[in-house]
XYZ file of C-alpha atoms in Angstrom:
663
model
C 62.631 58.636 62.597
C 61.869 62.614 62.541
C 65.014 65.542 61.969
C 62.847 68.190 63.340
C 63.512 69.405 67.312
C 61.154 68.971 69.476
C 58.842 72.014 70.738
C 59.294 71.736 74.252
C 63.204 71.892 75.947
C 62.291 69.067 78.008
C 60.602 66.429 75.552
C 62.019 63.321 74.487
C 62.164 61.647 71.445
C 60.097 58.208 70.782
C 61.906 55.464 72.768
C 63.350 51.975 71.453
C 59.666 50.670 72.433
C 57.689 53.311 70.614
C 59.884 53.104 67.809
C 59.059 48.983 67.560
C 55.470 49.452 68.260
C 55.171 52.076 65.541
C 57.014 49.741 63.242
C 54.732 46.746 64.088
C 52.224 48.773 62.885
C 53.386 49.365 59.676
C 53.681 45.930 59.056
C 50.463 44.932 60.234
C 47.876 47.467 58.532
C 46.940 47.890 55.479
C 48.954 50.494 53.961
C 48.536 49.153 50.410
C 44.932 50.219 50.234
C 44.838 53.456 48.911
C 41.325 54.484 47.974
C 41.116 57.120 50.904
C 43.621 59.039 48.646
C 42.025 58.753 45.828
C 38.705 59.861 47.160
C 40.260 62.741 48.842
C 41.799 64.096 45.865
C 39.029 63.442 43.564
C 36.846 65.981 42.808
C 39.814 68.892 43.154
C 38.746 72.240 41.719
C 41.252 75.305 43.255
C 42.852 75.956 46.474
C 43.429 79.676 47.434
C 47.171 81.323 47.410
C 46.513 81.164 50.675
C 47.158 78.993 53.765
C 46.104 81.345 56.451
C 43.127 83.292 57.416
C 43.260 85.890 59.590
C 40.746 86.805 62.039
C 38.584 90.266 62.716
C 40.881 90.958 65.907
C 43.758 90.733 63.512
C 45.100 87.445 64.868
C 45.227 84.343 62.965
C 42.273 82.226 62.569
C 43.248 79.355 61.189
C 46.567 78.265 59.343
C 47.018 75.285 57.210
C 50.687 75.568 57.200
C 51.155 74.644 60.621
C 50.937 70.575 59.604
C 53.073 71.110 56.235
C 55.655 68.901 58.100
C 52.972 66.309 57.397
C 53.877 66.738 53.451
C 57.535 65.883 53.541
C 57.156 62.162 52.651
C 58.666 61.149 56.667
C 57.512 58.875 58.535
C 57.343 59.788 61.941
C 58.036 57.604 65.031
C 56.568 60.230 67.473
C 53.056 59.161 65.756
C 50.801 56.200 65.130
C 51.612 55.327 61.889
C 47.765 54.830 61.383
C 47.274 58.070 62.775
C 49.586 59.672 60.574
C 48.247 58.438 57.375
C 44.683 60.100 58.695
C 46.359 63.175 59.268
C 47.908 63.295 55.932
C 44.676 62.919 54.342
C 43.147 65.541 56.361
C 45.629 68.019 54.569
C 43.226 68.132 51.617
C 42.860 72.252 51.025
C 40.320 74.530 49.043
C 37.299 73.386 46.508
C 36.076 69.892 45.411
C 33.082 68.963 43.151
C 31.046 66.473 44.746
C 28.815 66.240 41.624
C 27.879 68.623 39.676
C 25.897 70.983 41.491
C 27.119 70.249 45.082
C 30.550 71.495 46.167
C 32.749 71.409 49.224
C 35.407 73.884 50.504
C 37.712 71.475 52.735
C 40.645 72.105 54.976
C 39.471 75.509 55.872
C 38.397 74.668 59.764
C 37.453 71.716 61.772
C 34.722 70.534 59.369
C 33.580 70.588 55.620
C 31.599 73.535 54.507
C 29.073 72.662 51.462
C 27.625 74.407 49.049
C 24.553 73.570 46.476
C 23.597 74.794 43.304
C 19.619 76.141 43.453
C 18.005 77.770 40.603
C 18.906 81.349 41.961
C 21.820 80.996 44.701
C 23.945 78.951 47.188
C 22.045 76.336 49.544
C 25.014 76.239 52.131
C 25.530 73.018 54.569
C 27.378 73.535 57.883
C 28.948 76.754 57.982
C 32.126 75.660 60.106
C 33.347 77.303 63.468
C 33.940 80.847 62.928
C 32.658 83.512 61.189
C 35.817 84.040 59.793
C 36.630 80.739 58.021
C 33.269 80.625 56.543
C 33.502 84.002 55.375
C 36.427 83.057 53.519
C 35.224 80.013 51.992
C 31.855 81.764 50.951
C 34.493 84.130 49.046
C 36.481 82.083 47.322
C 33.429 79.927 46.288
C 31.749 82.947 44.501
C 35.477 83.734 43.239
C 35.673 80.432 41.703
C 32.454 79.385 40.855
C 30.507 83.068 39.510
C 28.964 84.945 42.618
C 25.481 83.841 43.977
C 23.387 84.947 46.879
C 22.997 82.559 49.643
C 19.620 81.716 49.718
C 18.803 79.122 52.565
C 21.590 77.520 55.181
C 21.005 73.605 56.093
C 22.774 72.733 59.740
C 22.990 69.536 60.144
C 23.257 69.228 64.040
C 24.115 71.196 66.910
C 27.682 71.220 67.553
C 29.359 74.453 67.024
C 31.841 73.257 64.205
C 28.626 72.829 61.720
C 27.110 76.137 62.939
C 29.180 78.626 64.694
C 30.411 80.576 61.391
C 27.015 81.545 60.470
C 27.648 85.122 60.626
C 30.202 84.722 57.689
C 27.500 83.758 54.957
C 23.884 84.938 56.349
C 23.173 88.565 55.761
C 21.175 90.089 58.107
C 19.444 92.102 56.065
C 18.591 89.334 53.984
C 17.369 87.235 56.806
C 15.516 89.655 58.163
C 13.634 90.151 54.677
C 13.165 86.343 54.661
C 15.443 85.690 51.450
C 17.425 83.109 53.652
C 15.864 80.319 54.984
C 17.848 78.374 58.179
C 16.761 75.152 58.225
C 17.868 72.492 61.386
C 16.652 69.722 62.867
C 14.089 69.488 65.863
C 15.974 70.673 69.050
C 18.549 72.583 67.690
C 18.651 75.682 69.586
C 18.227 73.860 72.771
C 20.698 71.205 72.166
C 23.118 73.559 71.076
C 23.048 76.355 73.965
C 22.764 73.612 76.725
C 25.598 71.876 75.666
C 27.577 75.051 75.960
C 26.330 76.313 78.909
C 25.360 74.314 82.018
C 28.749 72.765 81.887
C 30.039 74.680 79.441
C 33.394 76.143 81.990
C 34.591 72.446 82.969
C 34.047 71.511 78.953
C 35.826 73.706 77.623
C 38.647 73.007 80.264
C 38.300 69.380 79.076
C 38.495 70.291 75.602
C 41.639 72.351 76.242
C 43.584 68.707 76.391
C 41.255 66.346 73.951
C 42.043 68.696 71.325
C 45.573 69.726 72.207
C 44.540 73.302 72.789
C 47.751 73.741 74.806
C 50.116 71.973 72.562
C 51.801 73.129 69.443
C 51.452 71.731 65.576
C 54.554 69.380 65.666
C 55.242 65.775 65.099
C 55.690 65.873 68.749
C 52.762 67.657 69.540
C 49.565 68.201 67.815
C 48.920 66.499 64.334
C 44.742 66.673 63.473
C 41.511 65.907 64.991
C 40.872 62.676 63.220
C 37.394 64.360 61.754
C 39.864 67.332 60.110
C 42.560 69.331 61.626
C 41.586 71.348 64.050
C 38.749 74.526 65.147
C 39.612 77.196 64.021
C 39.809 80.443 66.285
C 37.535 83.512 65.618
C 33.780 84.681 66.544
C 31.356 82.372 67.025
C 27.386 83.091 66.378
C 24.366 81.146 66.620
C 21.422 81.931 64.708
C 17.744 79.861 65.351
C 16.122 78.054 62.569
C 13.134 79.886 60.536
C 12.213 75.967 59.792
C 12.655 72.909 61.947
C 12.587 69.499 60.848
C 10.349 67.821 62.726
C 9.056 64.641 61.231
C 11.371 61.376 61.171
C 10.822 61.764 57.429
C 10.210 65.314 55.576
C 10.833 66.338 52.317
C 11.251 70.083 51.277
C 11.753 72.158 48.059
C 14.385 74.560 48.534
C 15.697 77.136 45.819
C 14.387 73.837 43.270
C 16.538 71.409 44.877
C 14.625 68.514 46.208
C 15.540 67.751 49.392
C 14.296 64.800 52.437
C 15.765 64.897 55.944
C 16.251 61.920 58.108
C 15.864 63.280 61.481
C 18.153 60.964 63.954
C 18.613 62.253 66.909
C 20.551 61.077 69.651
C 23.495 59.724 67.321
C 26.202 61.646 67.238
C 24.458 64.403 68.741
C 20.978 65.147 70.593
C 19.760 67.351 67.515
C 21.013 65.982 64.087
C 19.938 65.018 60.383
C 21.070 63.326 57.437
C 20.062 64.488 54.033
C 19.689 62.425 50.313
C 19.113 64.879 47.772
C 17.334 62.476 44.779
C 17.648 65.156 41.928
C 21.454 64.556 42.528
C 21.421 60.652 43.847
C 23.413 61.908 47.006
C 23.510 61.209 50.372
C 24.919 63.413 53.372
C 25.468 61.936 56.124
C 26.081 64.656 58.593
C 28.773 63.456 61.184
C 26.800 60.003 61.576
C 29.613 58.665 59.593
C 32.768 59.802 58.915
C 36.360 58.360 58.081
C 36.668 56.761 61.419
C 35.120 55.407 64.762
C 33.289 58.408 66.233
C 32.537 59.446 70.016
C 30.072 57.323 71.826
C 31.345 59.292 74.795
C 33.469 62.629 73.949
C 36.162 62.848 76.258
C 35.664 66.786 76.556
C 32.407 65.712 78.278
C 28.740 65.375 76.956
C 26.079 63.076 77.354
C 26.533 59.158 76.485
C 25.491 58.761 73.323
C 23.450 55.559 72.207
C 25.675 53.361 70.199
C 22.438 51.012 69.107
C 20.085 53.857 68.065
C 23.258 55.075 66.372
C 23.688 51.987 64.187
C 19.821 51.653 63.669
C 19.625 55.187 61.974
C 22.257 54.181 59.748
C 20.286 50.907 58.535
C 17.760 52.932 58.062
C 19.360 54.706 55.679
C 20.875 51.832 53.981
C 17.886 50.824 53.106
C 15.699 53.766 52.540
C 18.551 55.839 50.422
C 21.741 53.634 49.716
C 20.241 51.834 46.908
C 20.035 54.900 44.732
C 22.958 57.014 45.887
C 26.068 57.729 43.637
C 27.704 59.745 45.931
C 28.128 59.676 49.825
C 29.572 63.256 51.514
C 29.445 64.618 55.103
C 30.661 67.380 57.283
C 33.826 65.866 58.150
C 36.594 64.182 56.002
C 35.882 63.080 52.003
C 33.088 61.672 49.710
C 32.315 58.034 48.757
C 31.600 57.287 45.328
C 29.741 53.920 43.730
C 26.929 52.138 45.819
C 28.952 49.207 46.100
C 31.525 51.596 47.658
C 28.758 53.308 49.835
C 26.887 50.084 51.129
C 30.459 48.721 52.083
C 31.180 51.969 54.147
C 27.682 52.346 55.795
C 27.054 48.883 56.739
C 30.505 48.505 57.842
C 30.013 51.795 60.374
C 26.520 50.022 61.001
C 27.970 47.207 62.244
C 31.015 49.025 63.816
C 28.715 50.565 66.532
C 26.359 47.582 66.737
C 28.861 45.310 67.638
C 30.545 47.837 70.228
C 27.354 48.249 72.149
C 26.179 44.194 72.110
C 29.458 42.962 72.355
C 30.011 45.463 75.834
C 26.869 44.239 76.953
C 27.491 40.618 76.570
C 30.805 40.775 78.237
C 29.269 42.826 81.325
C 26.413 40.142 81.681
C 29.641 37.772 81.899
C 30.783 39.786 84.529
C 33.323 42.176 83.221
C 33.035 45.639 84.887
C 33.616 48.894 83.794
C 37.669 49.515 84.938
C 38.118 45.937 83.056
C 36.197 46.244 79.461
C 38.780 48.582 77.686
C 41.246 46.381 77.962
C 38.765 43.094 77.248
C 36.748 44.512 74.634
C 38.188 44.420 70.717
C 35.932 44.748 67.375
C 36.054 42.403 64.585
C 38.922 41.487 63.025
C 37.437 42.210 59.696
C 36.686 45.962 60.808
C 39.873 46.704 61.921
C 41.127 45.859 58.889
C 39.418 49.010 57.545
C 40.597 51.971 57.742
C 37.070 54.081 58.218
C 36.224 52.008 61.413
C 39.636 52.460 63.219
C 39.716 54.626 66.390
C 40.982 57.670 65.236
C 38.341 60.590 66.758
C 36.702 58.024 69.450
C 38.690 55.320 70.736
C 37.248 51.804 71.356
C 38.949 51.837 74.757
C 36.989 54.599 75.793
C 33.995 54.068 74.092
C 33.337 50.467 75.854
C 33.730 51.984 78.871
C 30.908 54.611 77.554
C 28.684 51.663 76.318
C 29.041 50.127 79.947
C 28.532 53.520 81.755
C 25.006 53.949 79.447
C 23.717 51.052 80.542
C 25.217 50.173 84.461
C 26.428 53.089 85.760
C 29.895 54.124 86.788
C 30.444 51.588 89.522
C 32.419 48.300 89.206
C 30.580 46.470 91.743
C 33.075 45.976 93.825
C 32.085 48.002 97.535
C 35.741 49.533 97.810
C 34.940 51.711 94.631
C 31.830 53.025 96.199
C 32.720 55.931 98.165
C 36.837 56.273 97.436
C 38.978 58.961 98.493
C 39.979 61.506 96.227
C 43.384 60.796 95.212
C 45.208 63.745 97.359
C 43.770 62.185 100.064
C 44.716 58.319 99.148
C 48.193 58.648 97.430
C 50.270 60.027 100.925
C 49.401 56.406 102.358
C 50.267 54.484 98.936
C 53.699 57.074 98.871
C 54.572 55.957 102.504
C 53.697 52.434 101.925
C 56.008 52.595 98.678
C 59.102 53.813 100.902
C 58.816 57.263 99.718
C 59.705 59.308 97.154
C 63.102 58.045 95.893
C 61.856 54.600 96.101
C 59.133 55.703 93.801
C 61.246 57.660 91.527
C 63.506 54.610 91.085
C 60.890 51.879 90.242
C 59.009 54.639 87.907
C 62.486 55.244 86.194
C 62.842 51.465 86.168
C 59.743 50.841 84.421
C 60.287 53.524 81.937
C 63.292 52.080 80.301
C 61.238 48.861 80.176
C 58.426 50.418 78.121
C 56.292 49.533 81.158
C 54.419 52.920 80.282
C 50.889 51.996 82.130
C 52.781 50.167 85.178
C 54.937 53.694 85.394
C 51.883 55.843 85.625
C 50.538 54.061 88.514
C 53.085 54.433 91.168
C 54.146 58.160 89.339
C 50.701 59.350 89.286
C 50.260 58.426 93.213
C 53.733 60.149 94.248
C 52.569 63.644 91.973
C 49.086 63.410 94.021
C 51.323 62.873 97.138
C 54.110 65.424 96.433
C 52.498 68.223 93.820
C 55.539 70.354 94.199
C 57.563 67.762 93.215
C 58.747 68.701 90.264
C 61.272 65.720 89.468
C 58.174 63.208 89.684
C 55.872 65.829 87.478
C 59.040 65.519 84.635
C 59.709 61.630 84.957
C 55.583 61.096 84.353
C 55.486 63.388 81.964
C 58.003 61.355 80.043
C 55.847 58.875 80.716
C 52.782 60.579 79.036
C 54.430 61.697 75.952
C 55.542 57.864 75.353
C 52.269 56.729 75.565
C 51.314 60.083 73.502
C 53.475 58.948 70.736
C 51.826 55.478 70.955
C 47.838 56.098 70.306
C 45.977 55.929 67.506
C 42.848 57.796 68.860
C 43.786 61.902 68.601
C 41.645 62.125 71.780
C 43.718 59.852 73.838
C 47.219 61.141 72.230
C 46.044 65.023 73.031
C 45.182 64.150 76.622
C 48.829 62.287 76.761
C 50.667 65.038 75.323
C 48.538 67.749 77.076
C 49.076 66.317 80.538
C 52.663 66.002 79.681
C 52.931 69.855 78.619
C 51.293 71.047 81.957
C 53.182 68.619 83.986
C 56.366 70.330 82.788
C 54.506 73.682 82.943
C 52.283 74.380 84.416
C 48.645 75.564 83.383
C 49.250 78.375 80.666
C 46.298 79.880 79.874
C 45.776 79.615 75.596
C 43.001 81.297 73.225
C 40.173 79.137 71.993
C 37.178 79.567 70.203
C 34.269 81.076 72.210
C 31.058 80.168 71.783
C 29.807 83.068 74.350
C 28.461 85.836 71.716
C 25.170 87.611 71.635
C 24.022 85.816 69.414
C 24.005 82.948 72.171
C 22.471 84.799 74.729
C 19.707 85.728 72.520
C 19.338 82.114 72.036
C 19.164 80.954 75.219
C 15.746 80.447 76.576
C 15.433 82.777 80.027
C 14.731 79.447 81.625
C 18.275 77.638 80.745
C 19.394 81.479 81.924
C 17.587 80.944 85.415
C 19.045 77.357 85.430
C 22.814 78.462 84.845
C 22.542 81.305 87.751
C 21.182 77.844 90.017
C 24.631 76.139 89.058
C 27.120 79.574 89.428
C 25.774 79.649 92.629
C 27.770 78.659 95.347
C 25.158 76.699 98.120
C 27.429 76.948 100.842
C 27.438 80.742 100.350
C 23.756 80.427 100.657
C 22.814 78.930 104.159
C 20.347 80.678 105.908
C 19.342 82.525 103.002
C 15.117 82.213 101.930
C 13.383 84.623 99.529
C 11.055 84.330 96.546
C 11.367 86.482 93.614
C 8.748 87.082 90.237
C 9.870 87.737 87.204
C 7.471 88.920 84.775
C 8.658 89.484 80.760
C 5.704 91.309 79.146
C 6.955 91.082 75.643
C 6.469 87.501 75.772
C 4.240 87.034 78.144
C 6.811 84.324 80.517
C 6.160 84.469 84.183
C 8.628 82.582 86.473
C 8.916 82.216 90.414
C 12.808 82.053 91.328
C 12.687 80.619 94.843
C 16.134 80.469 97.233
C 15.077 77.542 99.928
C 17.945 74.947 101.708
C 20.568 76.719 100.098
C 19.001 75.775 96.503
C 18.015 78.230 93.790
C 14.737 76.623 91.898
C 12.782 78.246 89.532
C 8.870 77.438 87.803
C 7.523 78.676 84.688
C 4.027 79.579 84.389
C 3.421 80.922 87.842
C 3.536 84.131 90.117
C 4.187 83.787 94.022
C 1.240 86.537 95.581
C 4.281 86.079 98.558
C 6.939 86.813 96.446
C 9.817 89.169 98.211
C 10.816 91.115 95.110
C 9.003 91.039 91.419
C 10.733 91.863 88.511
C 9.168 93.385 85.603
C 11.173 93.394 82.352
C 10.945 92.854 78.922
C 13.106 89.966 77.293
C 14.972 92.136 74.933
C 15.942 94.212 77.525
C 16.615 91.426 79.577
C 19.187 90.180 76.942
C 21.193 93.580 77.571
C 21.604 92.825 81.055
C 22.563 89.048 79.979
C 24.976 89.928 77.630
C 26.235 92.666 79.903
C 25.936 95.902 77.789
C 24.010 97.117 80.523
C 22.883 96.714 84.393
C 19.341 96.035 85.941
C 19.493 99.322 87.754
C 19.793 101.131 84.944
C 17.238 99.453 83.101
C 15.043 100.466 86.241
C 16.533 104.131 86.109
C 15.659 104.601 82.440
C 11.708 103.414 83.445
C 12.532 99.954 81.330
C 12.520 97.577 84.345
C 10.388 97.745 87.471
C 10.964 96.432 90.745
C 8.165 95.635 93.804
C 9.047 94.532 96.716
C 12.564 94.552 98.479
C 15.657 94.638 96.242
C 17.848 93.466 99.034
C 17.443 89.992 97.675
C 19.206 90.489 94.526
C 22.218 91.628 96.601
C 21.764 88.340 98.223
C 21.879 86.320 95.126
C 24.681 88.429 93.924
C 26.671 87.342 96.774
C 26.410 83.721 96.522
C 27.424 84.149 92.604
C 30.895 82.491 91.780
C 33.332 83.335 89.343
C 34.062 79.882 87.113
C 37.834 80.060 86.075
C 38.289 78.310 82.360
C 41.619 76.955 83.528
C 41.306 75.465 86.834
C 43.939 72.893 87.926
C 43.554 69.470 86.395
C 46.995 67.832 87.601
C 48.608 68.720 91.058
C 50.984 70.982 91.189
C 50.407 72.437 87.896
C 48.423 75.968 88.992
C 50.294 78.603 87.024
C 51.037 81.472 89.563
C 49.707 84.074 86.747
C 46.319 83.183 85.120
C 43.606 85.274 83.449
C 40.774 86.546 85.372
C 37.951 84.286 85.903
C 34.584 85.757 84.343
C 31.555 85.959 86.127
C 29.089 86.975 83.341
C 26.724 84.506 81.546
C 28.601 83.133 78.958
C 31.436 84.936 79.309
C 33.452 81.823 79.906
C 35.382 79.879 76.447
C 33.165 77.233 75.802
C 33.276 73.668 73.772
C 32.243 74.002 70.068
C 32.461 70.084 68.942
C 32.771 70.051 69.207
C 32.822 66.121 69.561
C 32.216 66.495 68.391
């Protein structure tokens, strides 16, 4: 039981049904297996005297004390017991030795930051999400192990919690002088920026649910993120690599340290790589193998990942590296020691993704649809008994649907679902046919009192869509979501239910989140990507009847583009100039970046002689009139839109953008 008060005045304690479910899990799961706890503590060197890291604006970037309730030795019925176990494991905080010469700082951010001792300096792997936490980690390592310059940064993949803090560890003068190498997998910059740009506004809003940005840390709220505690808040940056790993297997020597890189594109990220350190007999698994089932489709939104390909790359790593490895460590969670243990984990995780892919397709070929698969698929019983194959970060429920979506798409083959009504349009009919609000509420309370929460959702959700301002209905649906959240082993599912409950009770309340919108991101965005984003930002309904062509020429890098408005659609082609263009803009790319960042206007560049316009400048006003300001905090659940919210921002990259973030 939990003796701490709920963070919300309308919040409820776990119901008898939730308590019984948690007790059942405590009886069934192998809690006598404590090897993870031994491995997570192994190699501990020191922890800093502080547990809070401030950001450069005076706010809190990171605070490990938020989750101190997990260290009280208490079982919380508001947390799935298996999930609570994982959340406790992720409370490790400080500096750890992986092997002599390789170290990790854990508990400073969502990911780990790793340090390899080269001949002259530090080689850093994955410098966290924000500058402030990465800087604090480097400072602490130098204080404990002796100060050394940073000579290289390895970025394992294209998610923000693995590169966003690079400005905290890379000295710009040393980088310009060629004293620091930045090494990343092929396609890193495009993958990192495009994921945070084209659907970034929607992803950020979705992330607010799946990462529980809007729910406070509490036994009744945010407890963990499975691969780490949470995402830090601060300055997110990005720097282009000085060297890209292009070949499937590529060997380098950096500052006397031998490295063998294994490119694994299309696994956990579009651009990702594992690394073998032969002199240390240590294998780096990036985020391809962590202490959990990962996401085949992250619920915050991203392209569906290829579970079969993921499995094959793990298999390759097993047969290429594992028989030599004494240690396996990764960008999240804790290392594994000993060849037998490493092989066990690698093989089980390989089989976890392969089984998910193959059995889902087997069931699909037997007629199971995307709307049934999550209730039919289950992993092998042998994998259910190992902790690192449990569904903490990803869930088998949503991952099974993702595999089916990858191969067959969203349609379940029932014609009724081909062109469904929007829920706000169909809900009034459902409410009417069920006898109106009072009848639905009565049945909803009955189902709630019986612990039949998913059935309660079916009818209460219809009522909330039919009557968005019915606070009684919203509160009852919130109570149902809350119990479902308490029961989930997967953080993505728990956080989404609890976030939905909070917004049903309070409405939409904007919160601060890590922002992938720095000048670094703008400079790293190709001109083509920037123009493609304008086409997304344009509301075509405002462009009916418009027709024009704009030439863009950036002489300093020799780029040429035609931007054409036709059929209320903005298209771009590179490498050409239209002889009949309505307007030609000539501006160096470095000057265009000032406009993109927002520190100057195009008009100011023209006045300063740094840009030239030839033709009809009015087409720019036409184009500007079609642009929409995306709102970070659009309504997700009906009736929850806050009366006052932050003004949406129109500038490129000004929106908060996801950093997984996943992750």
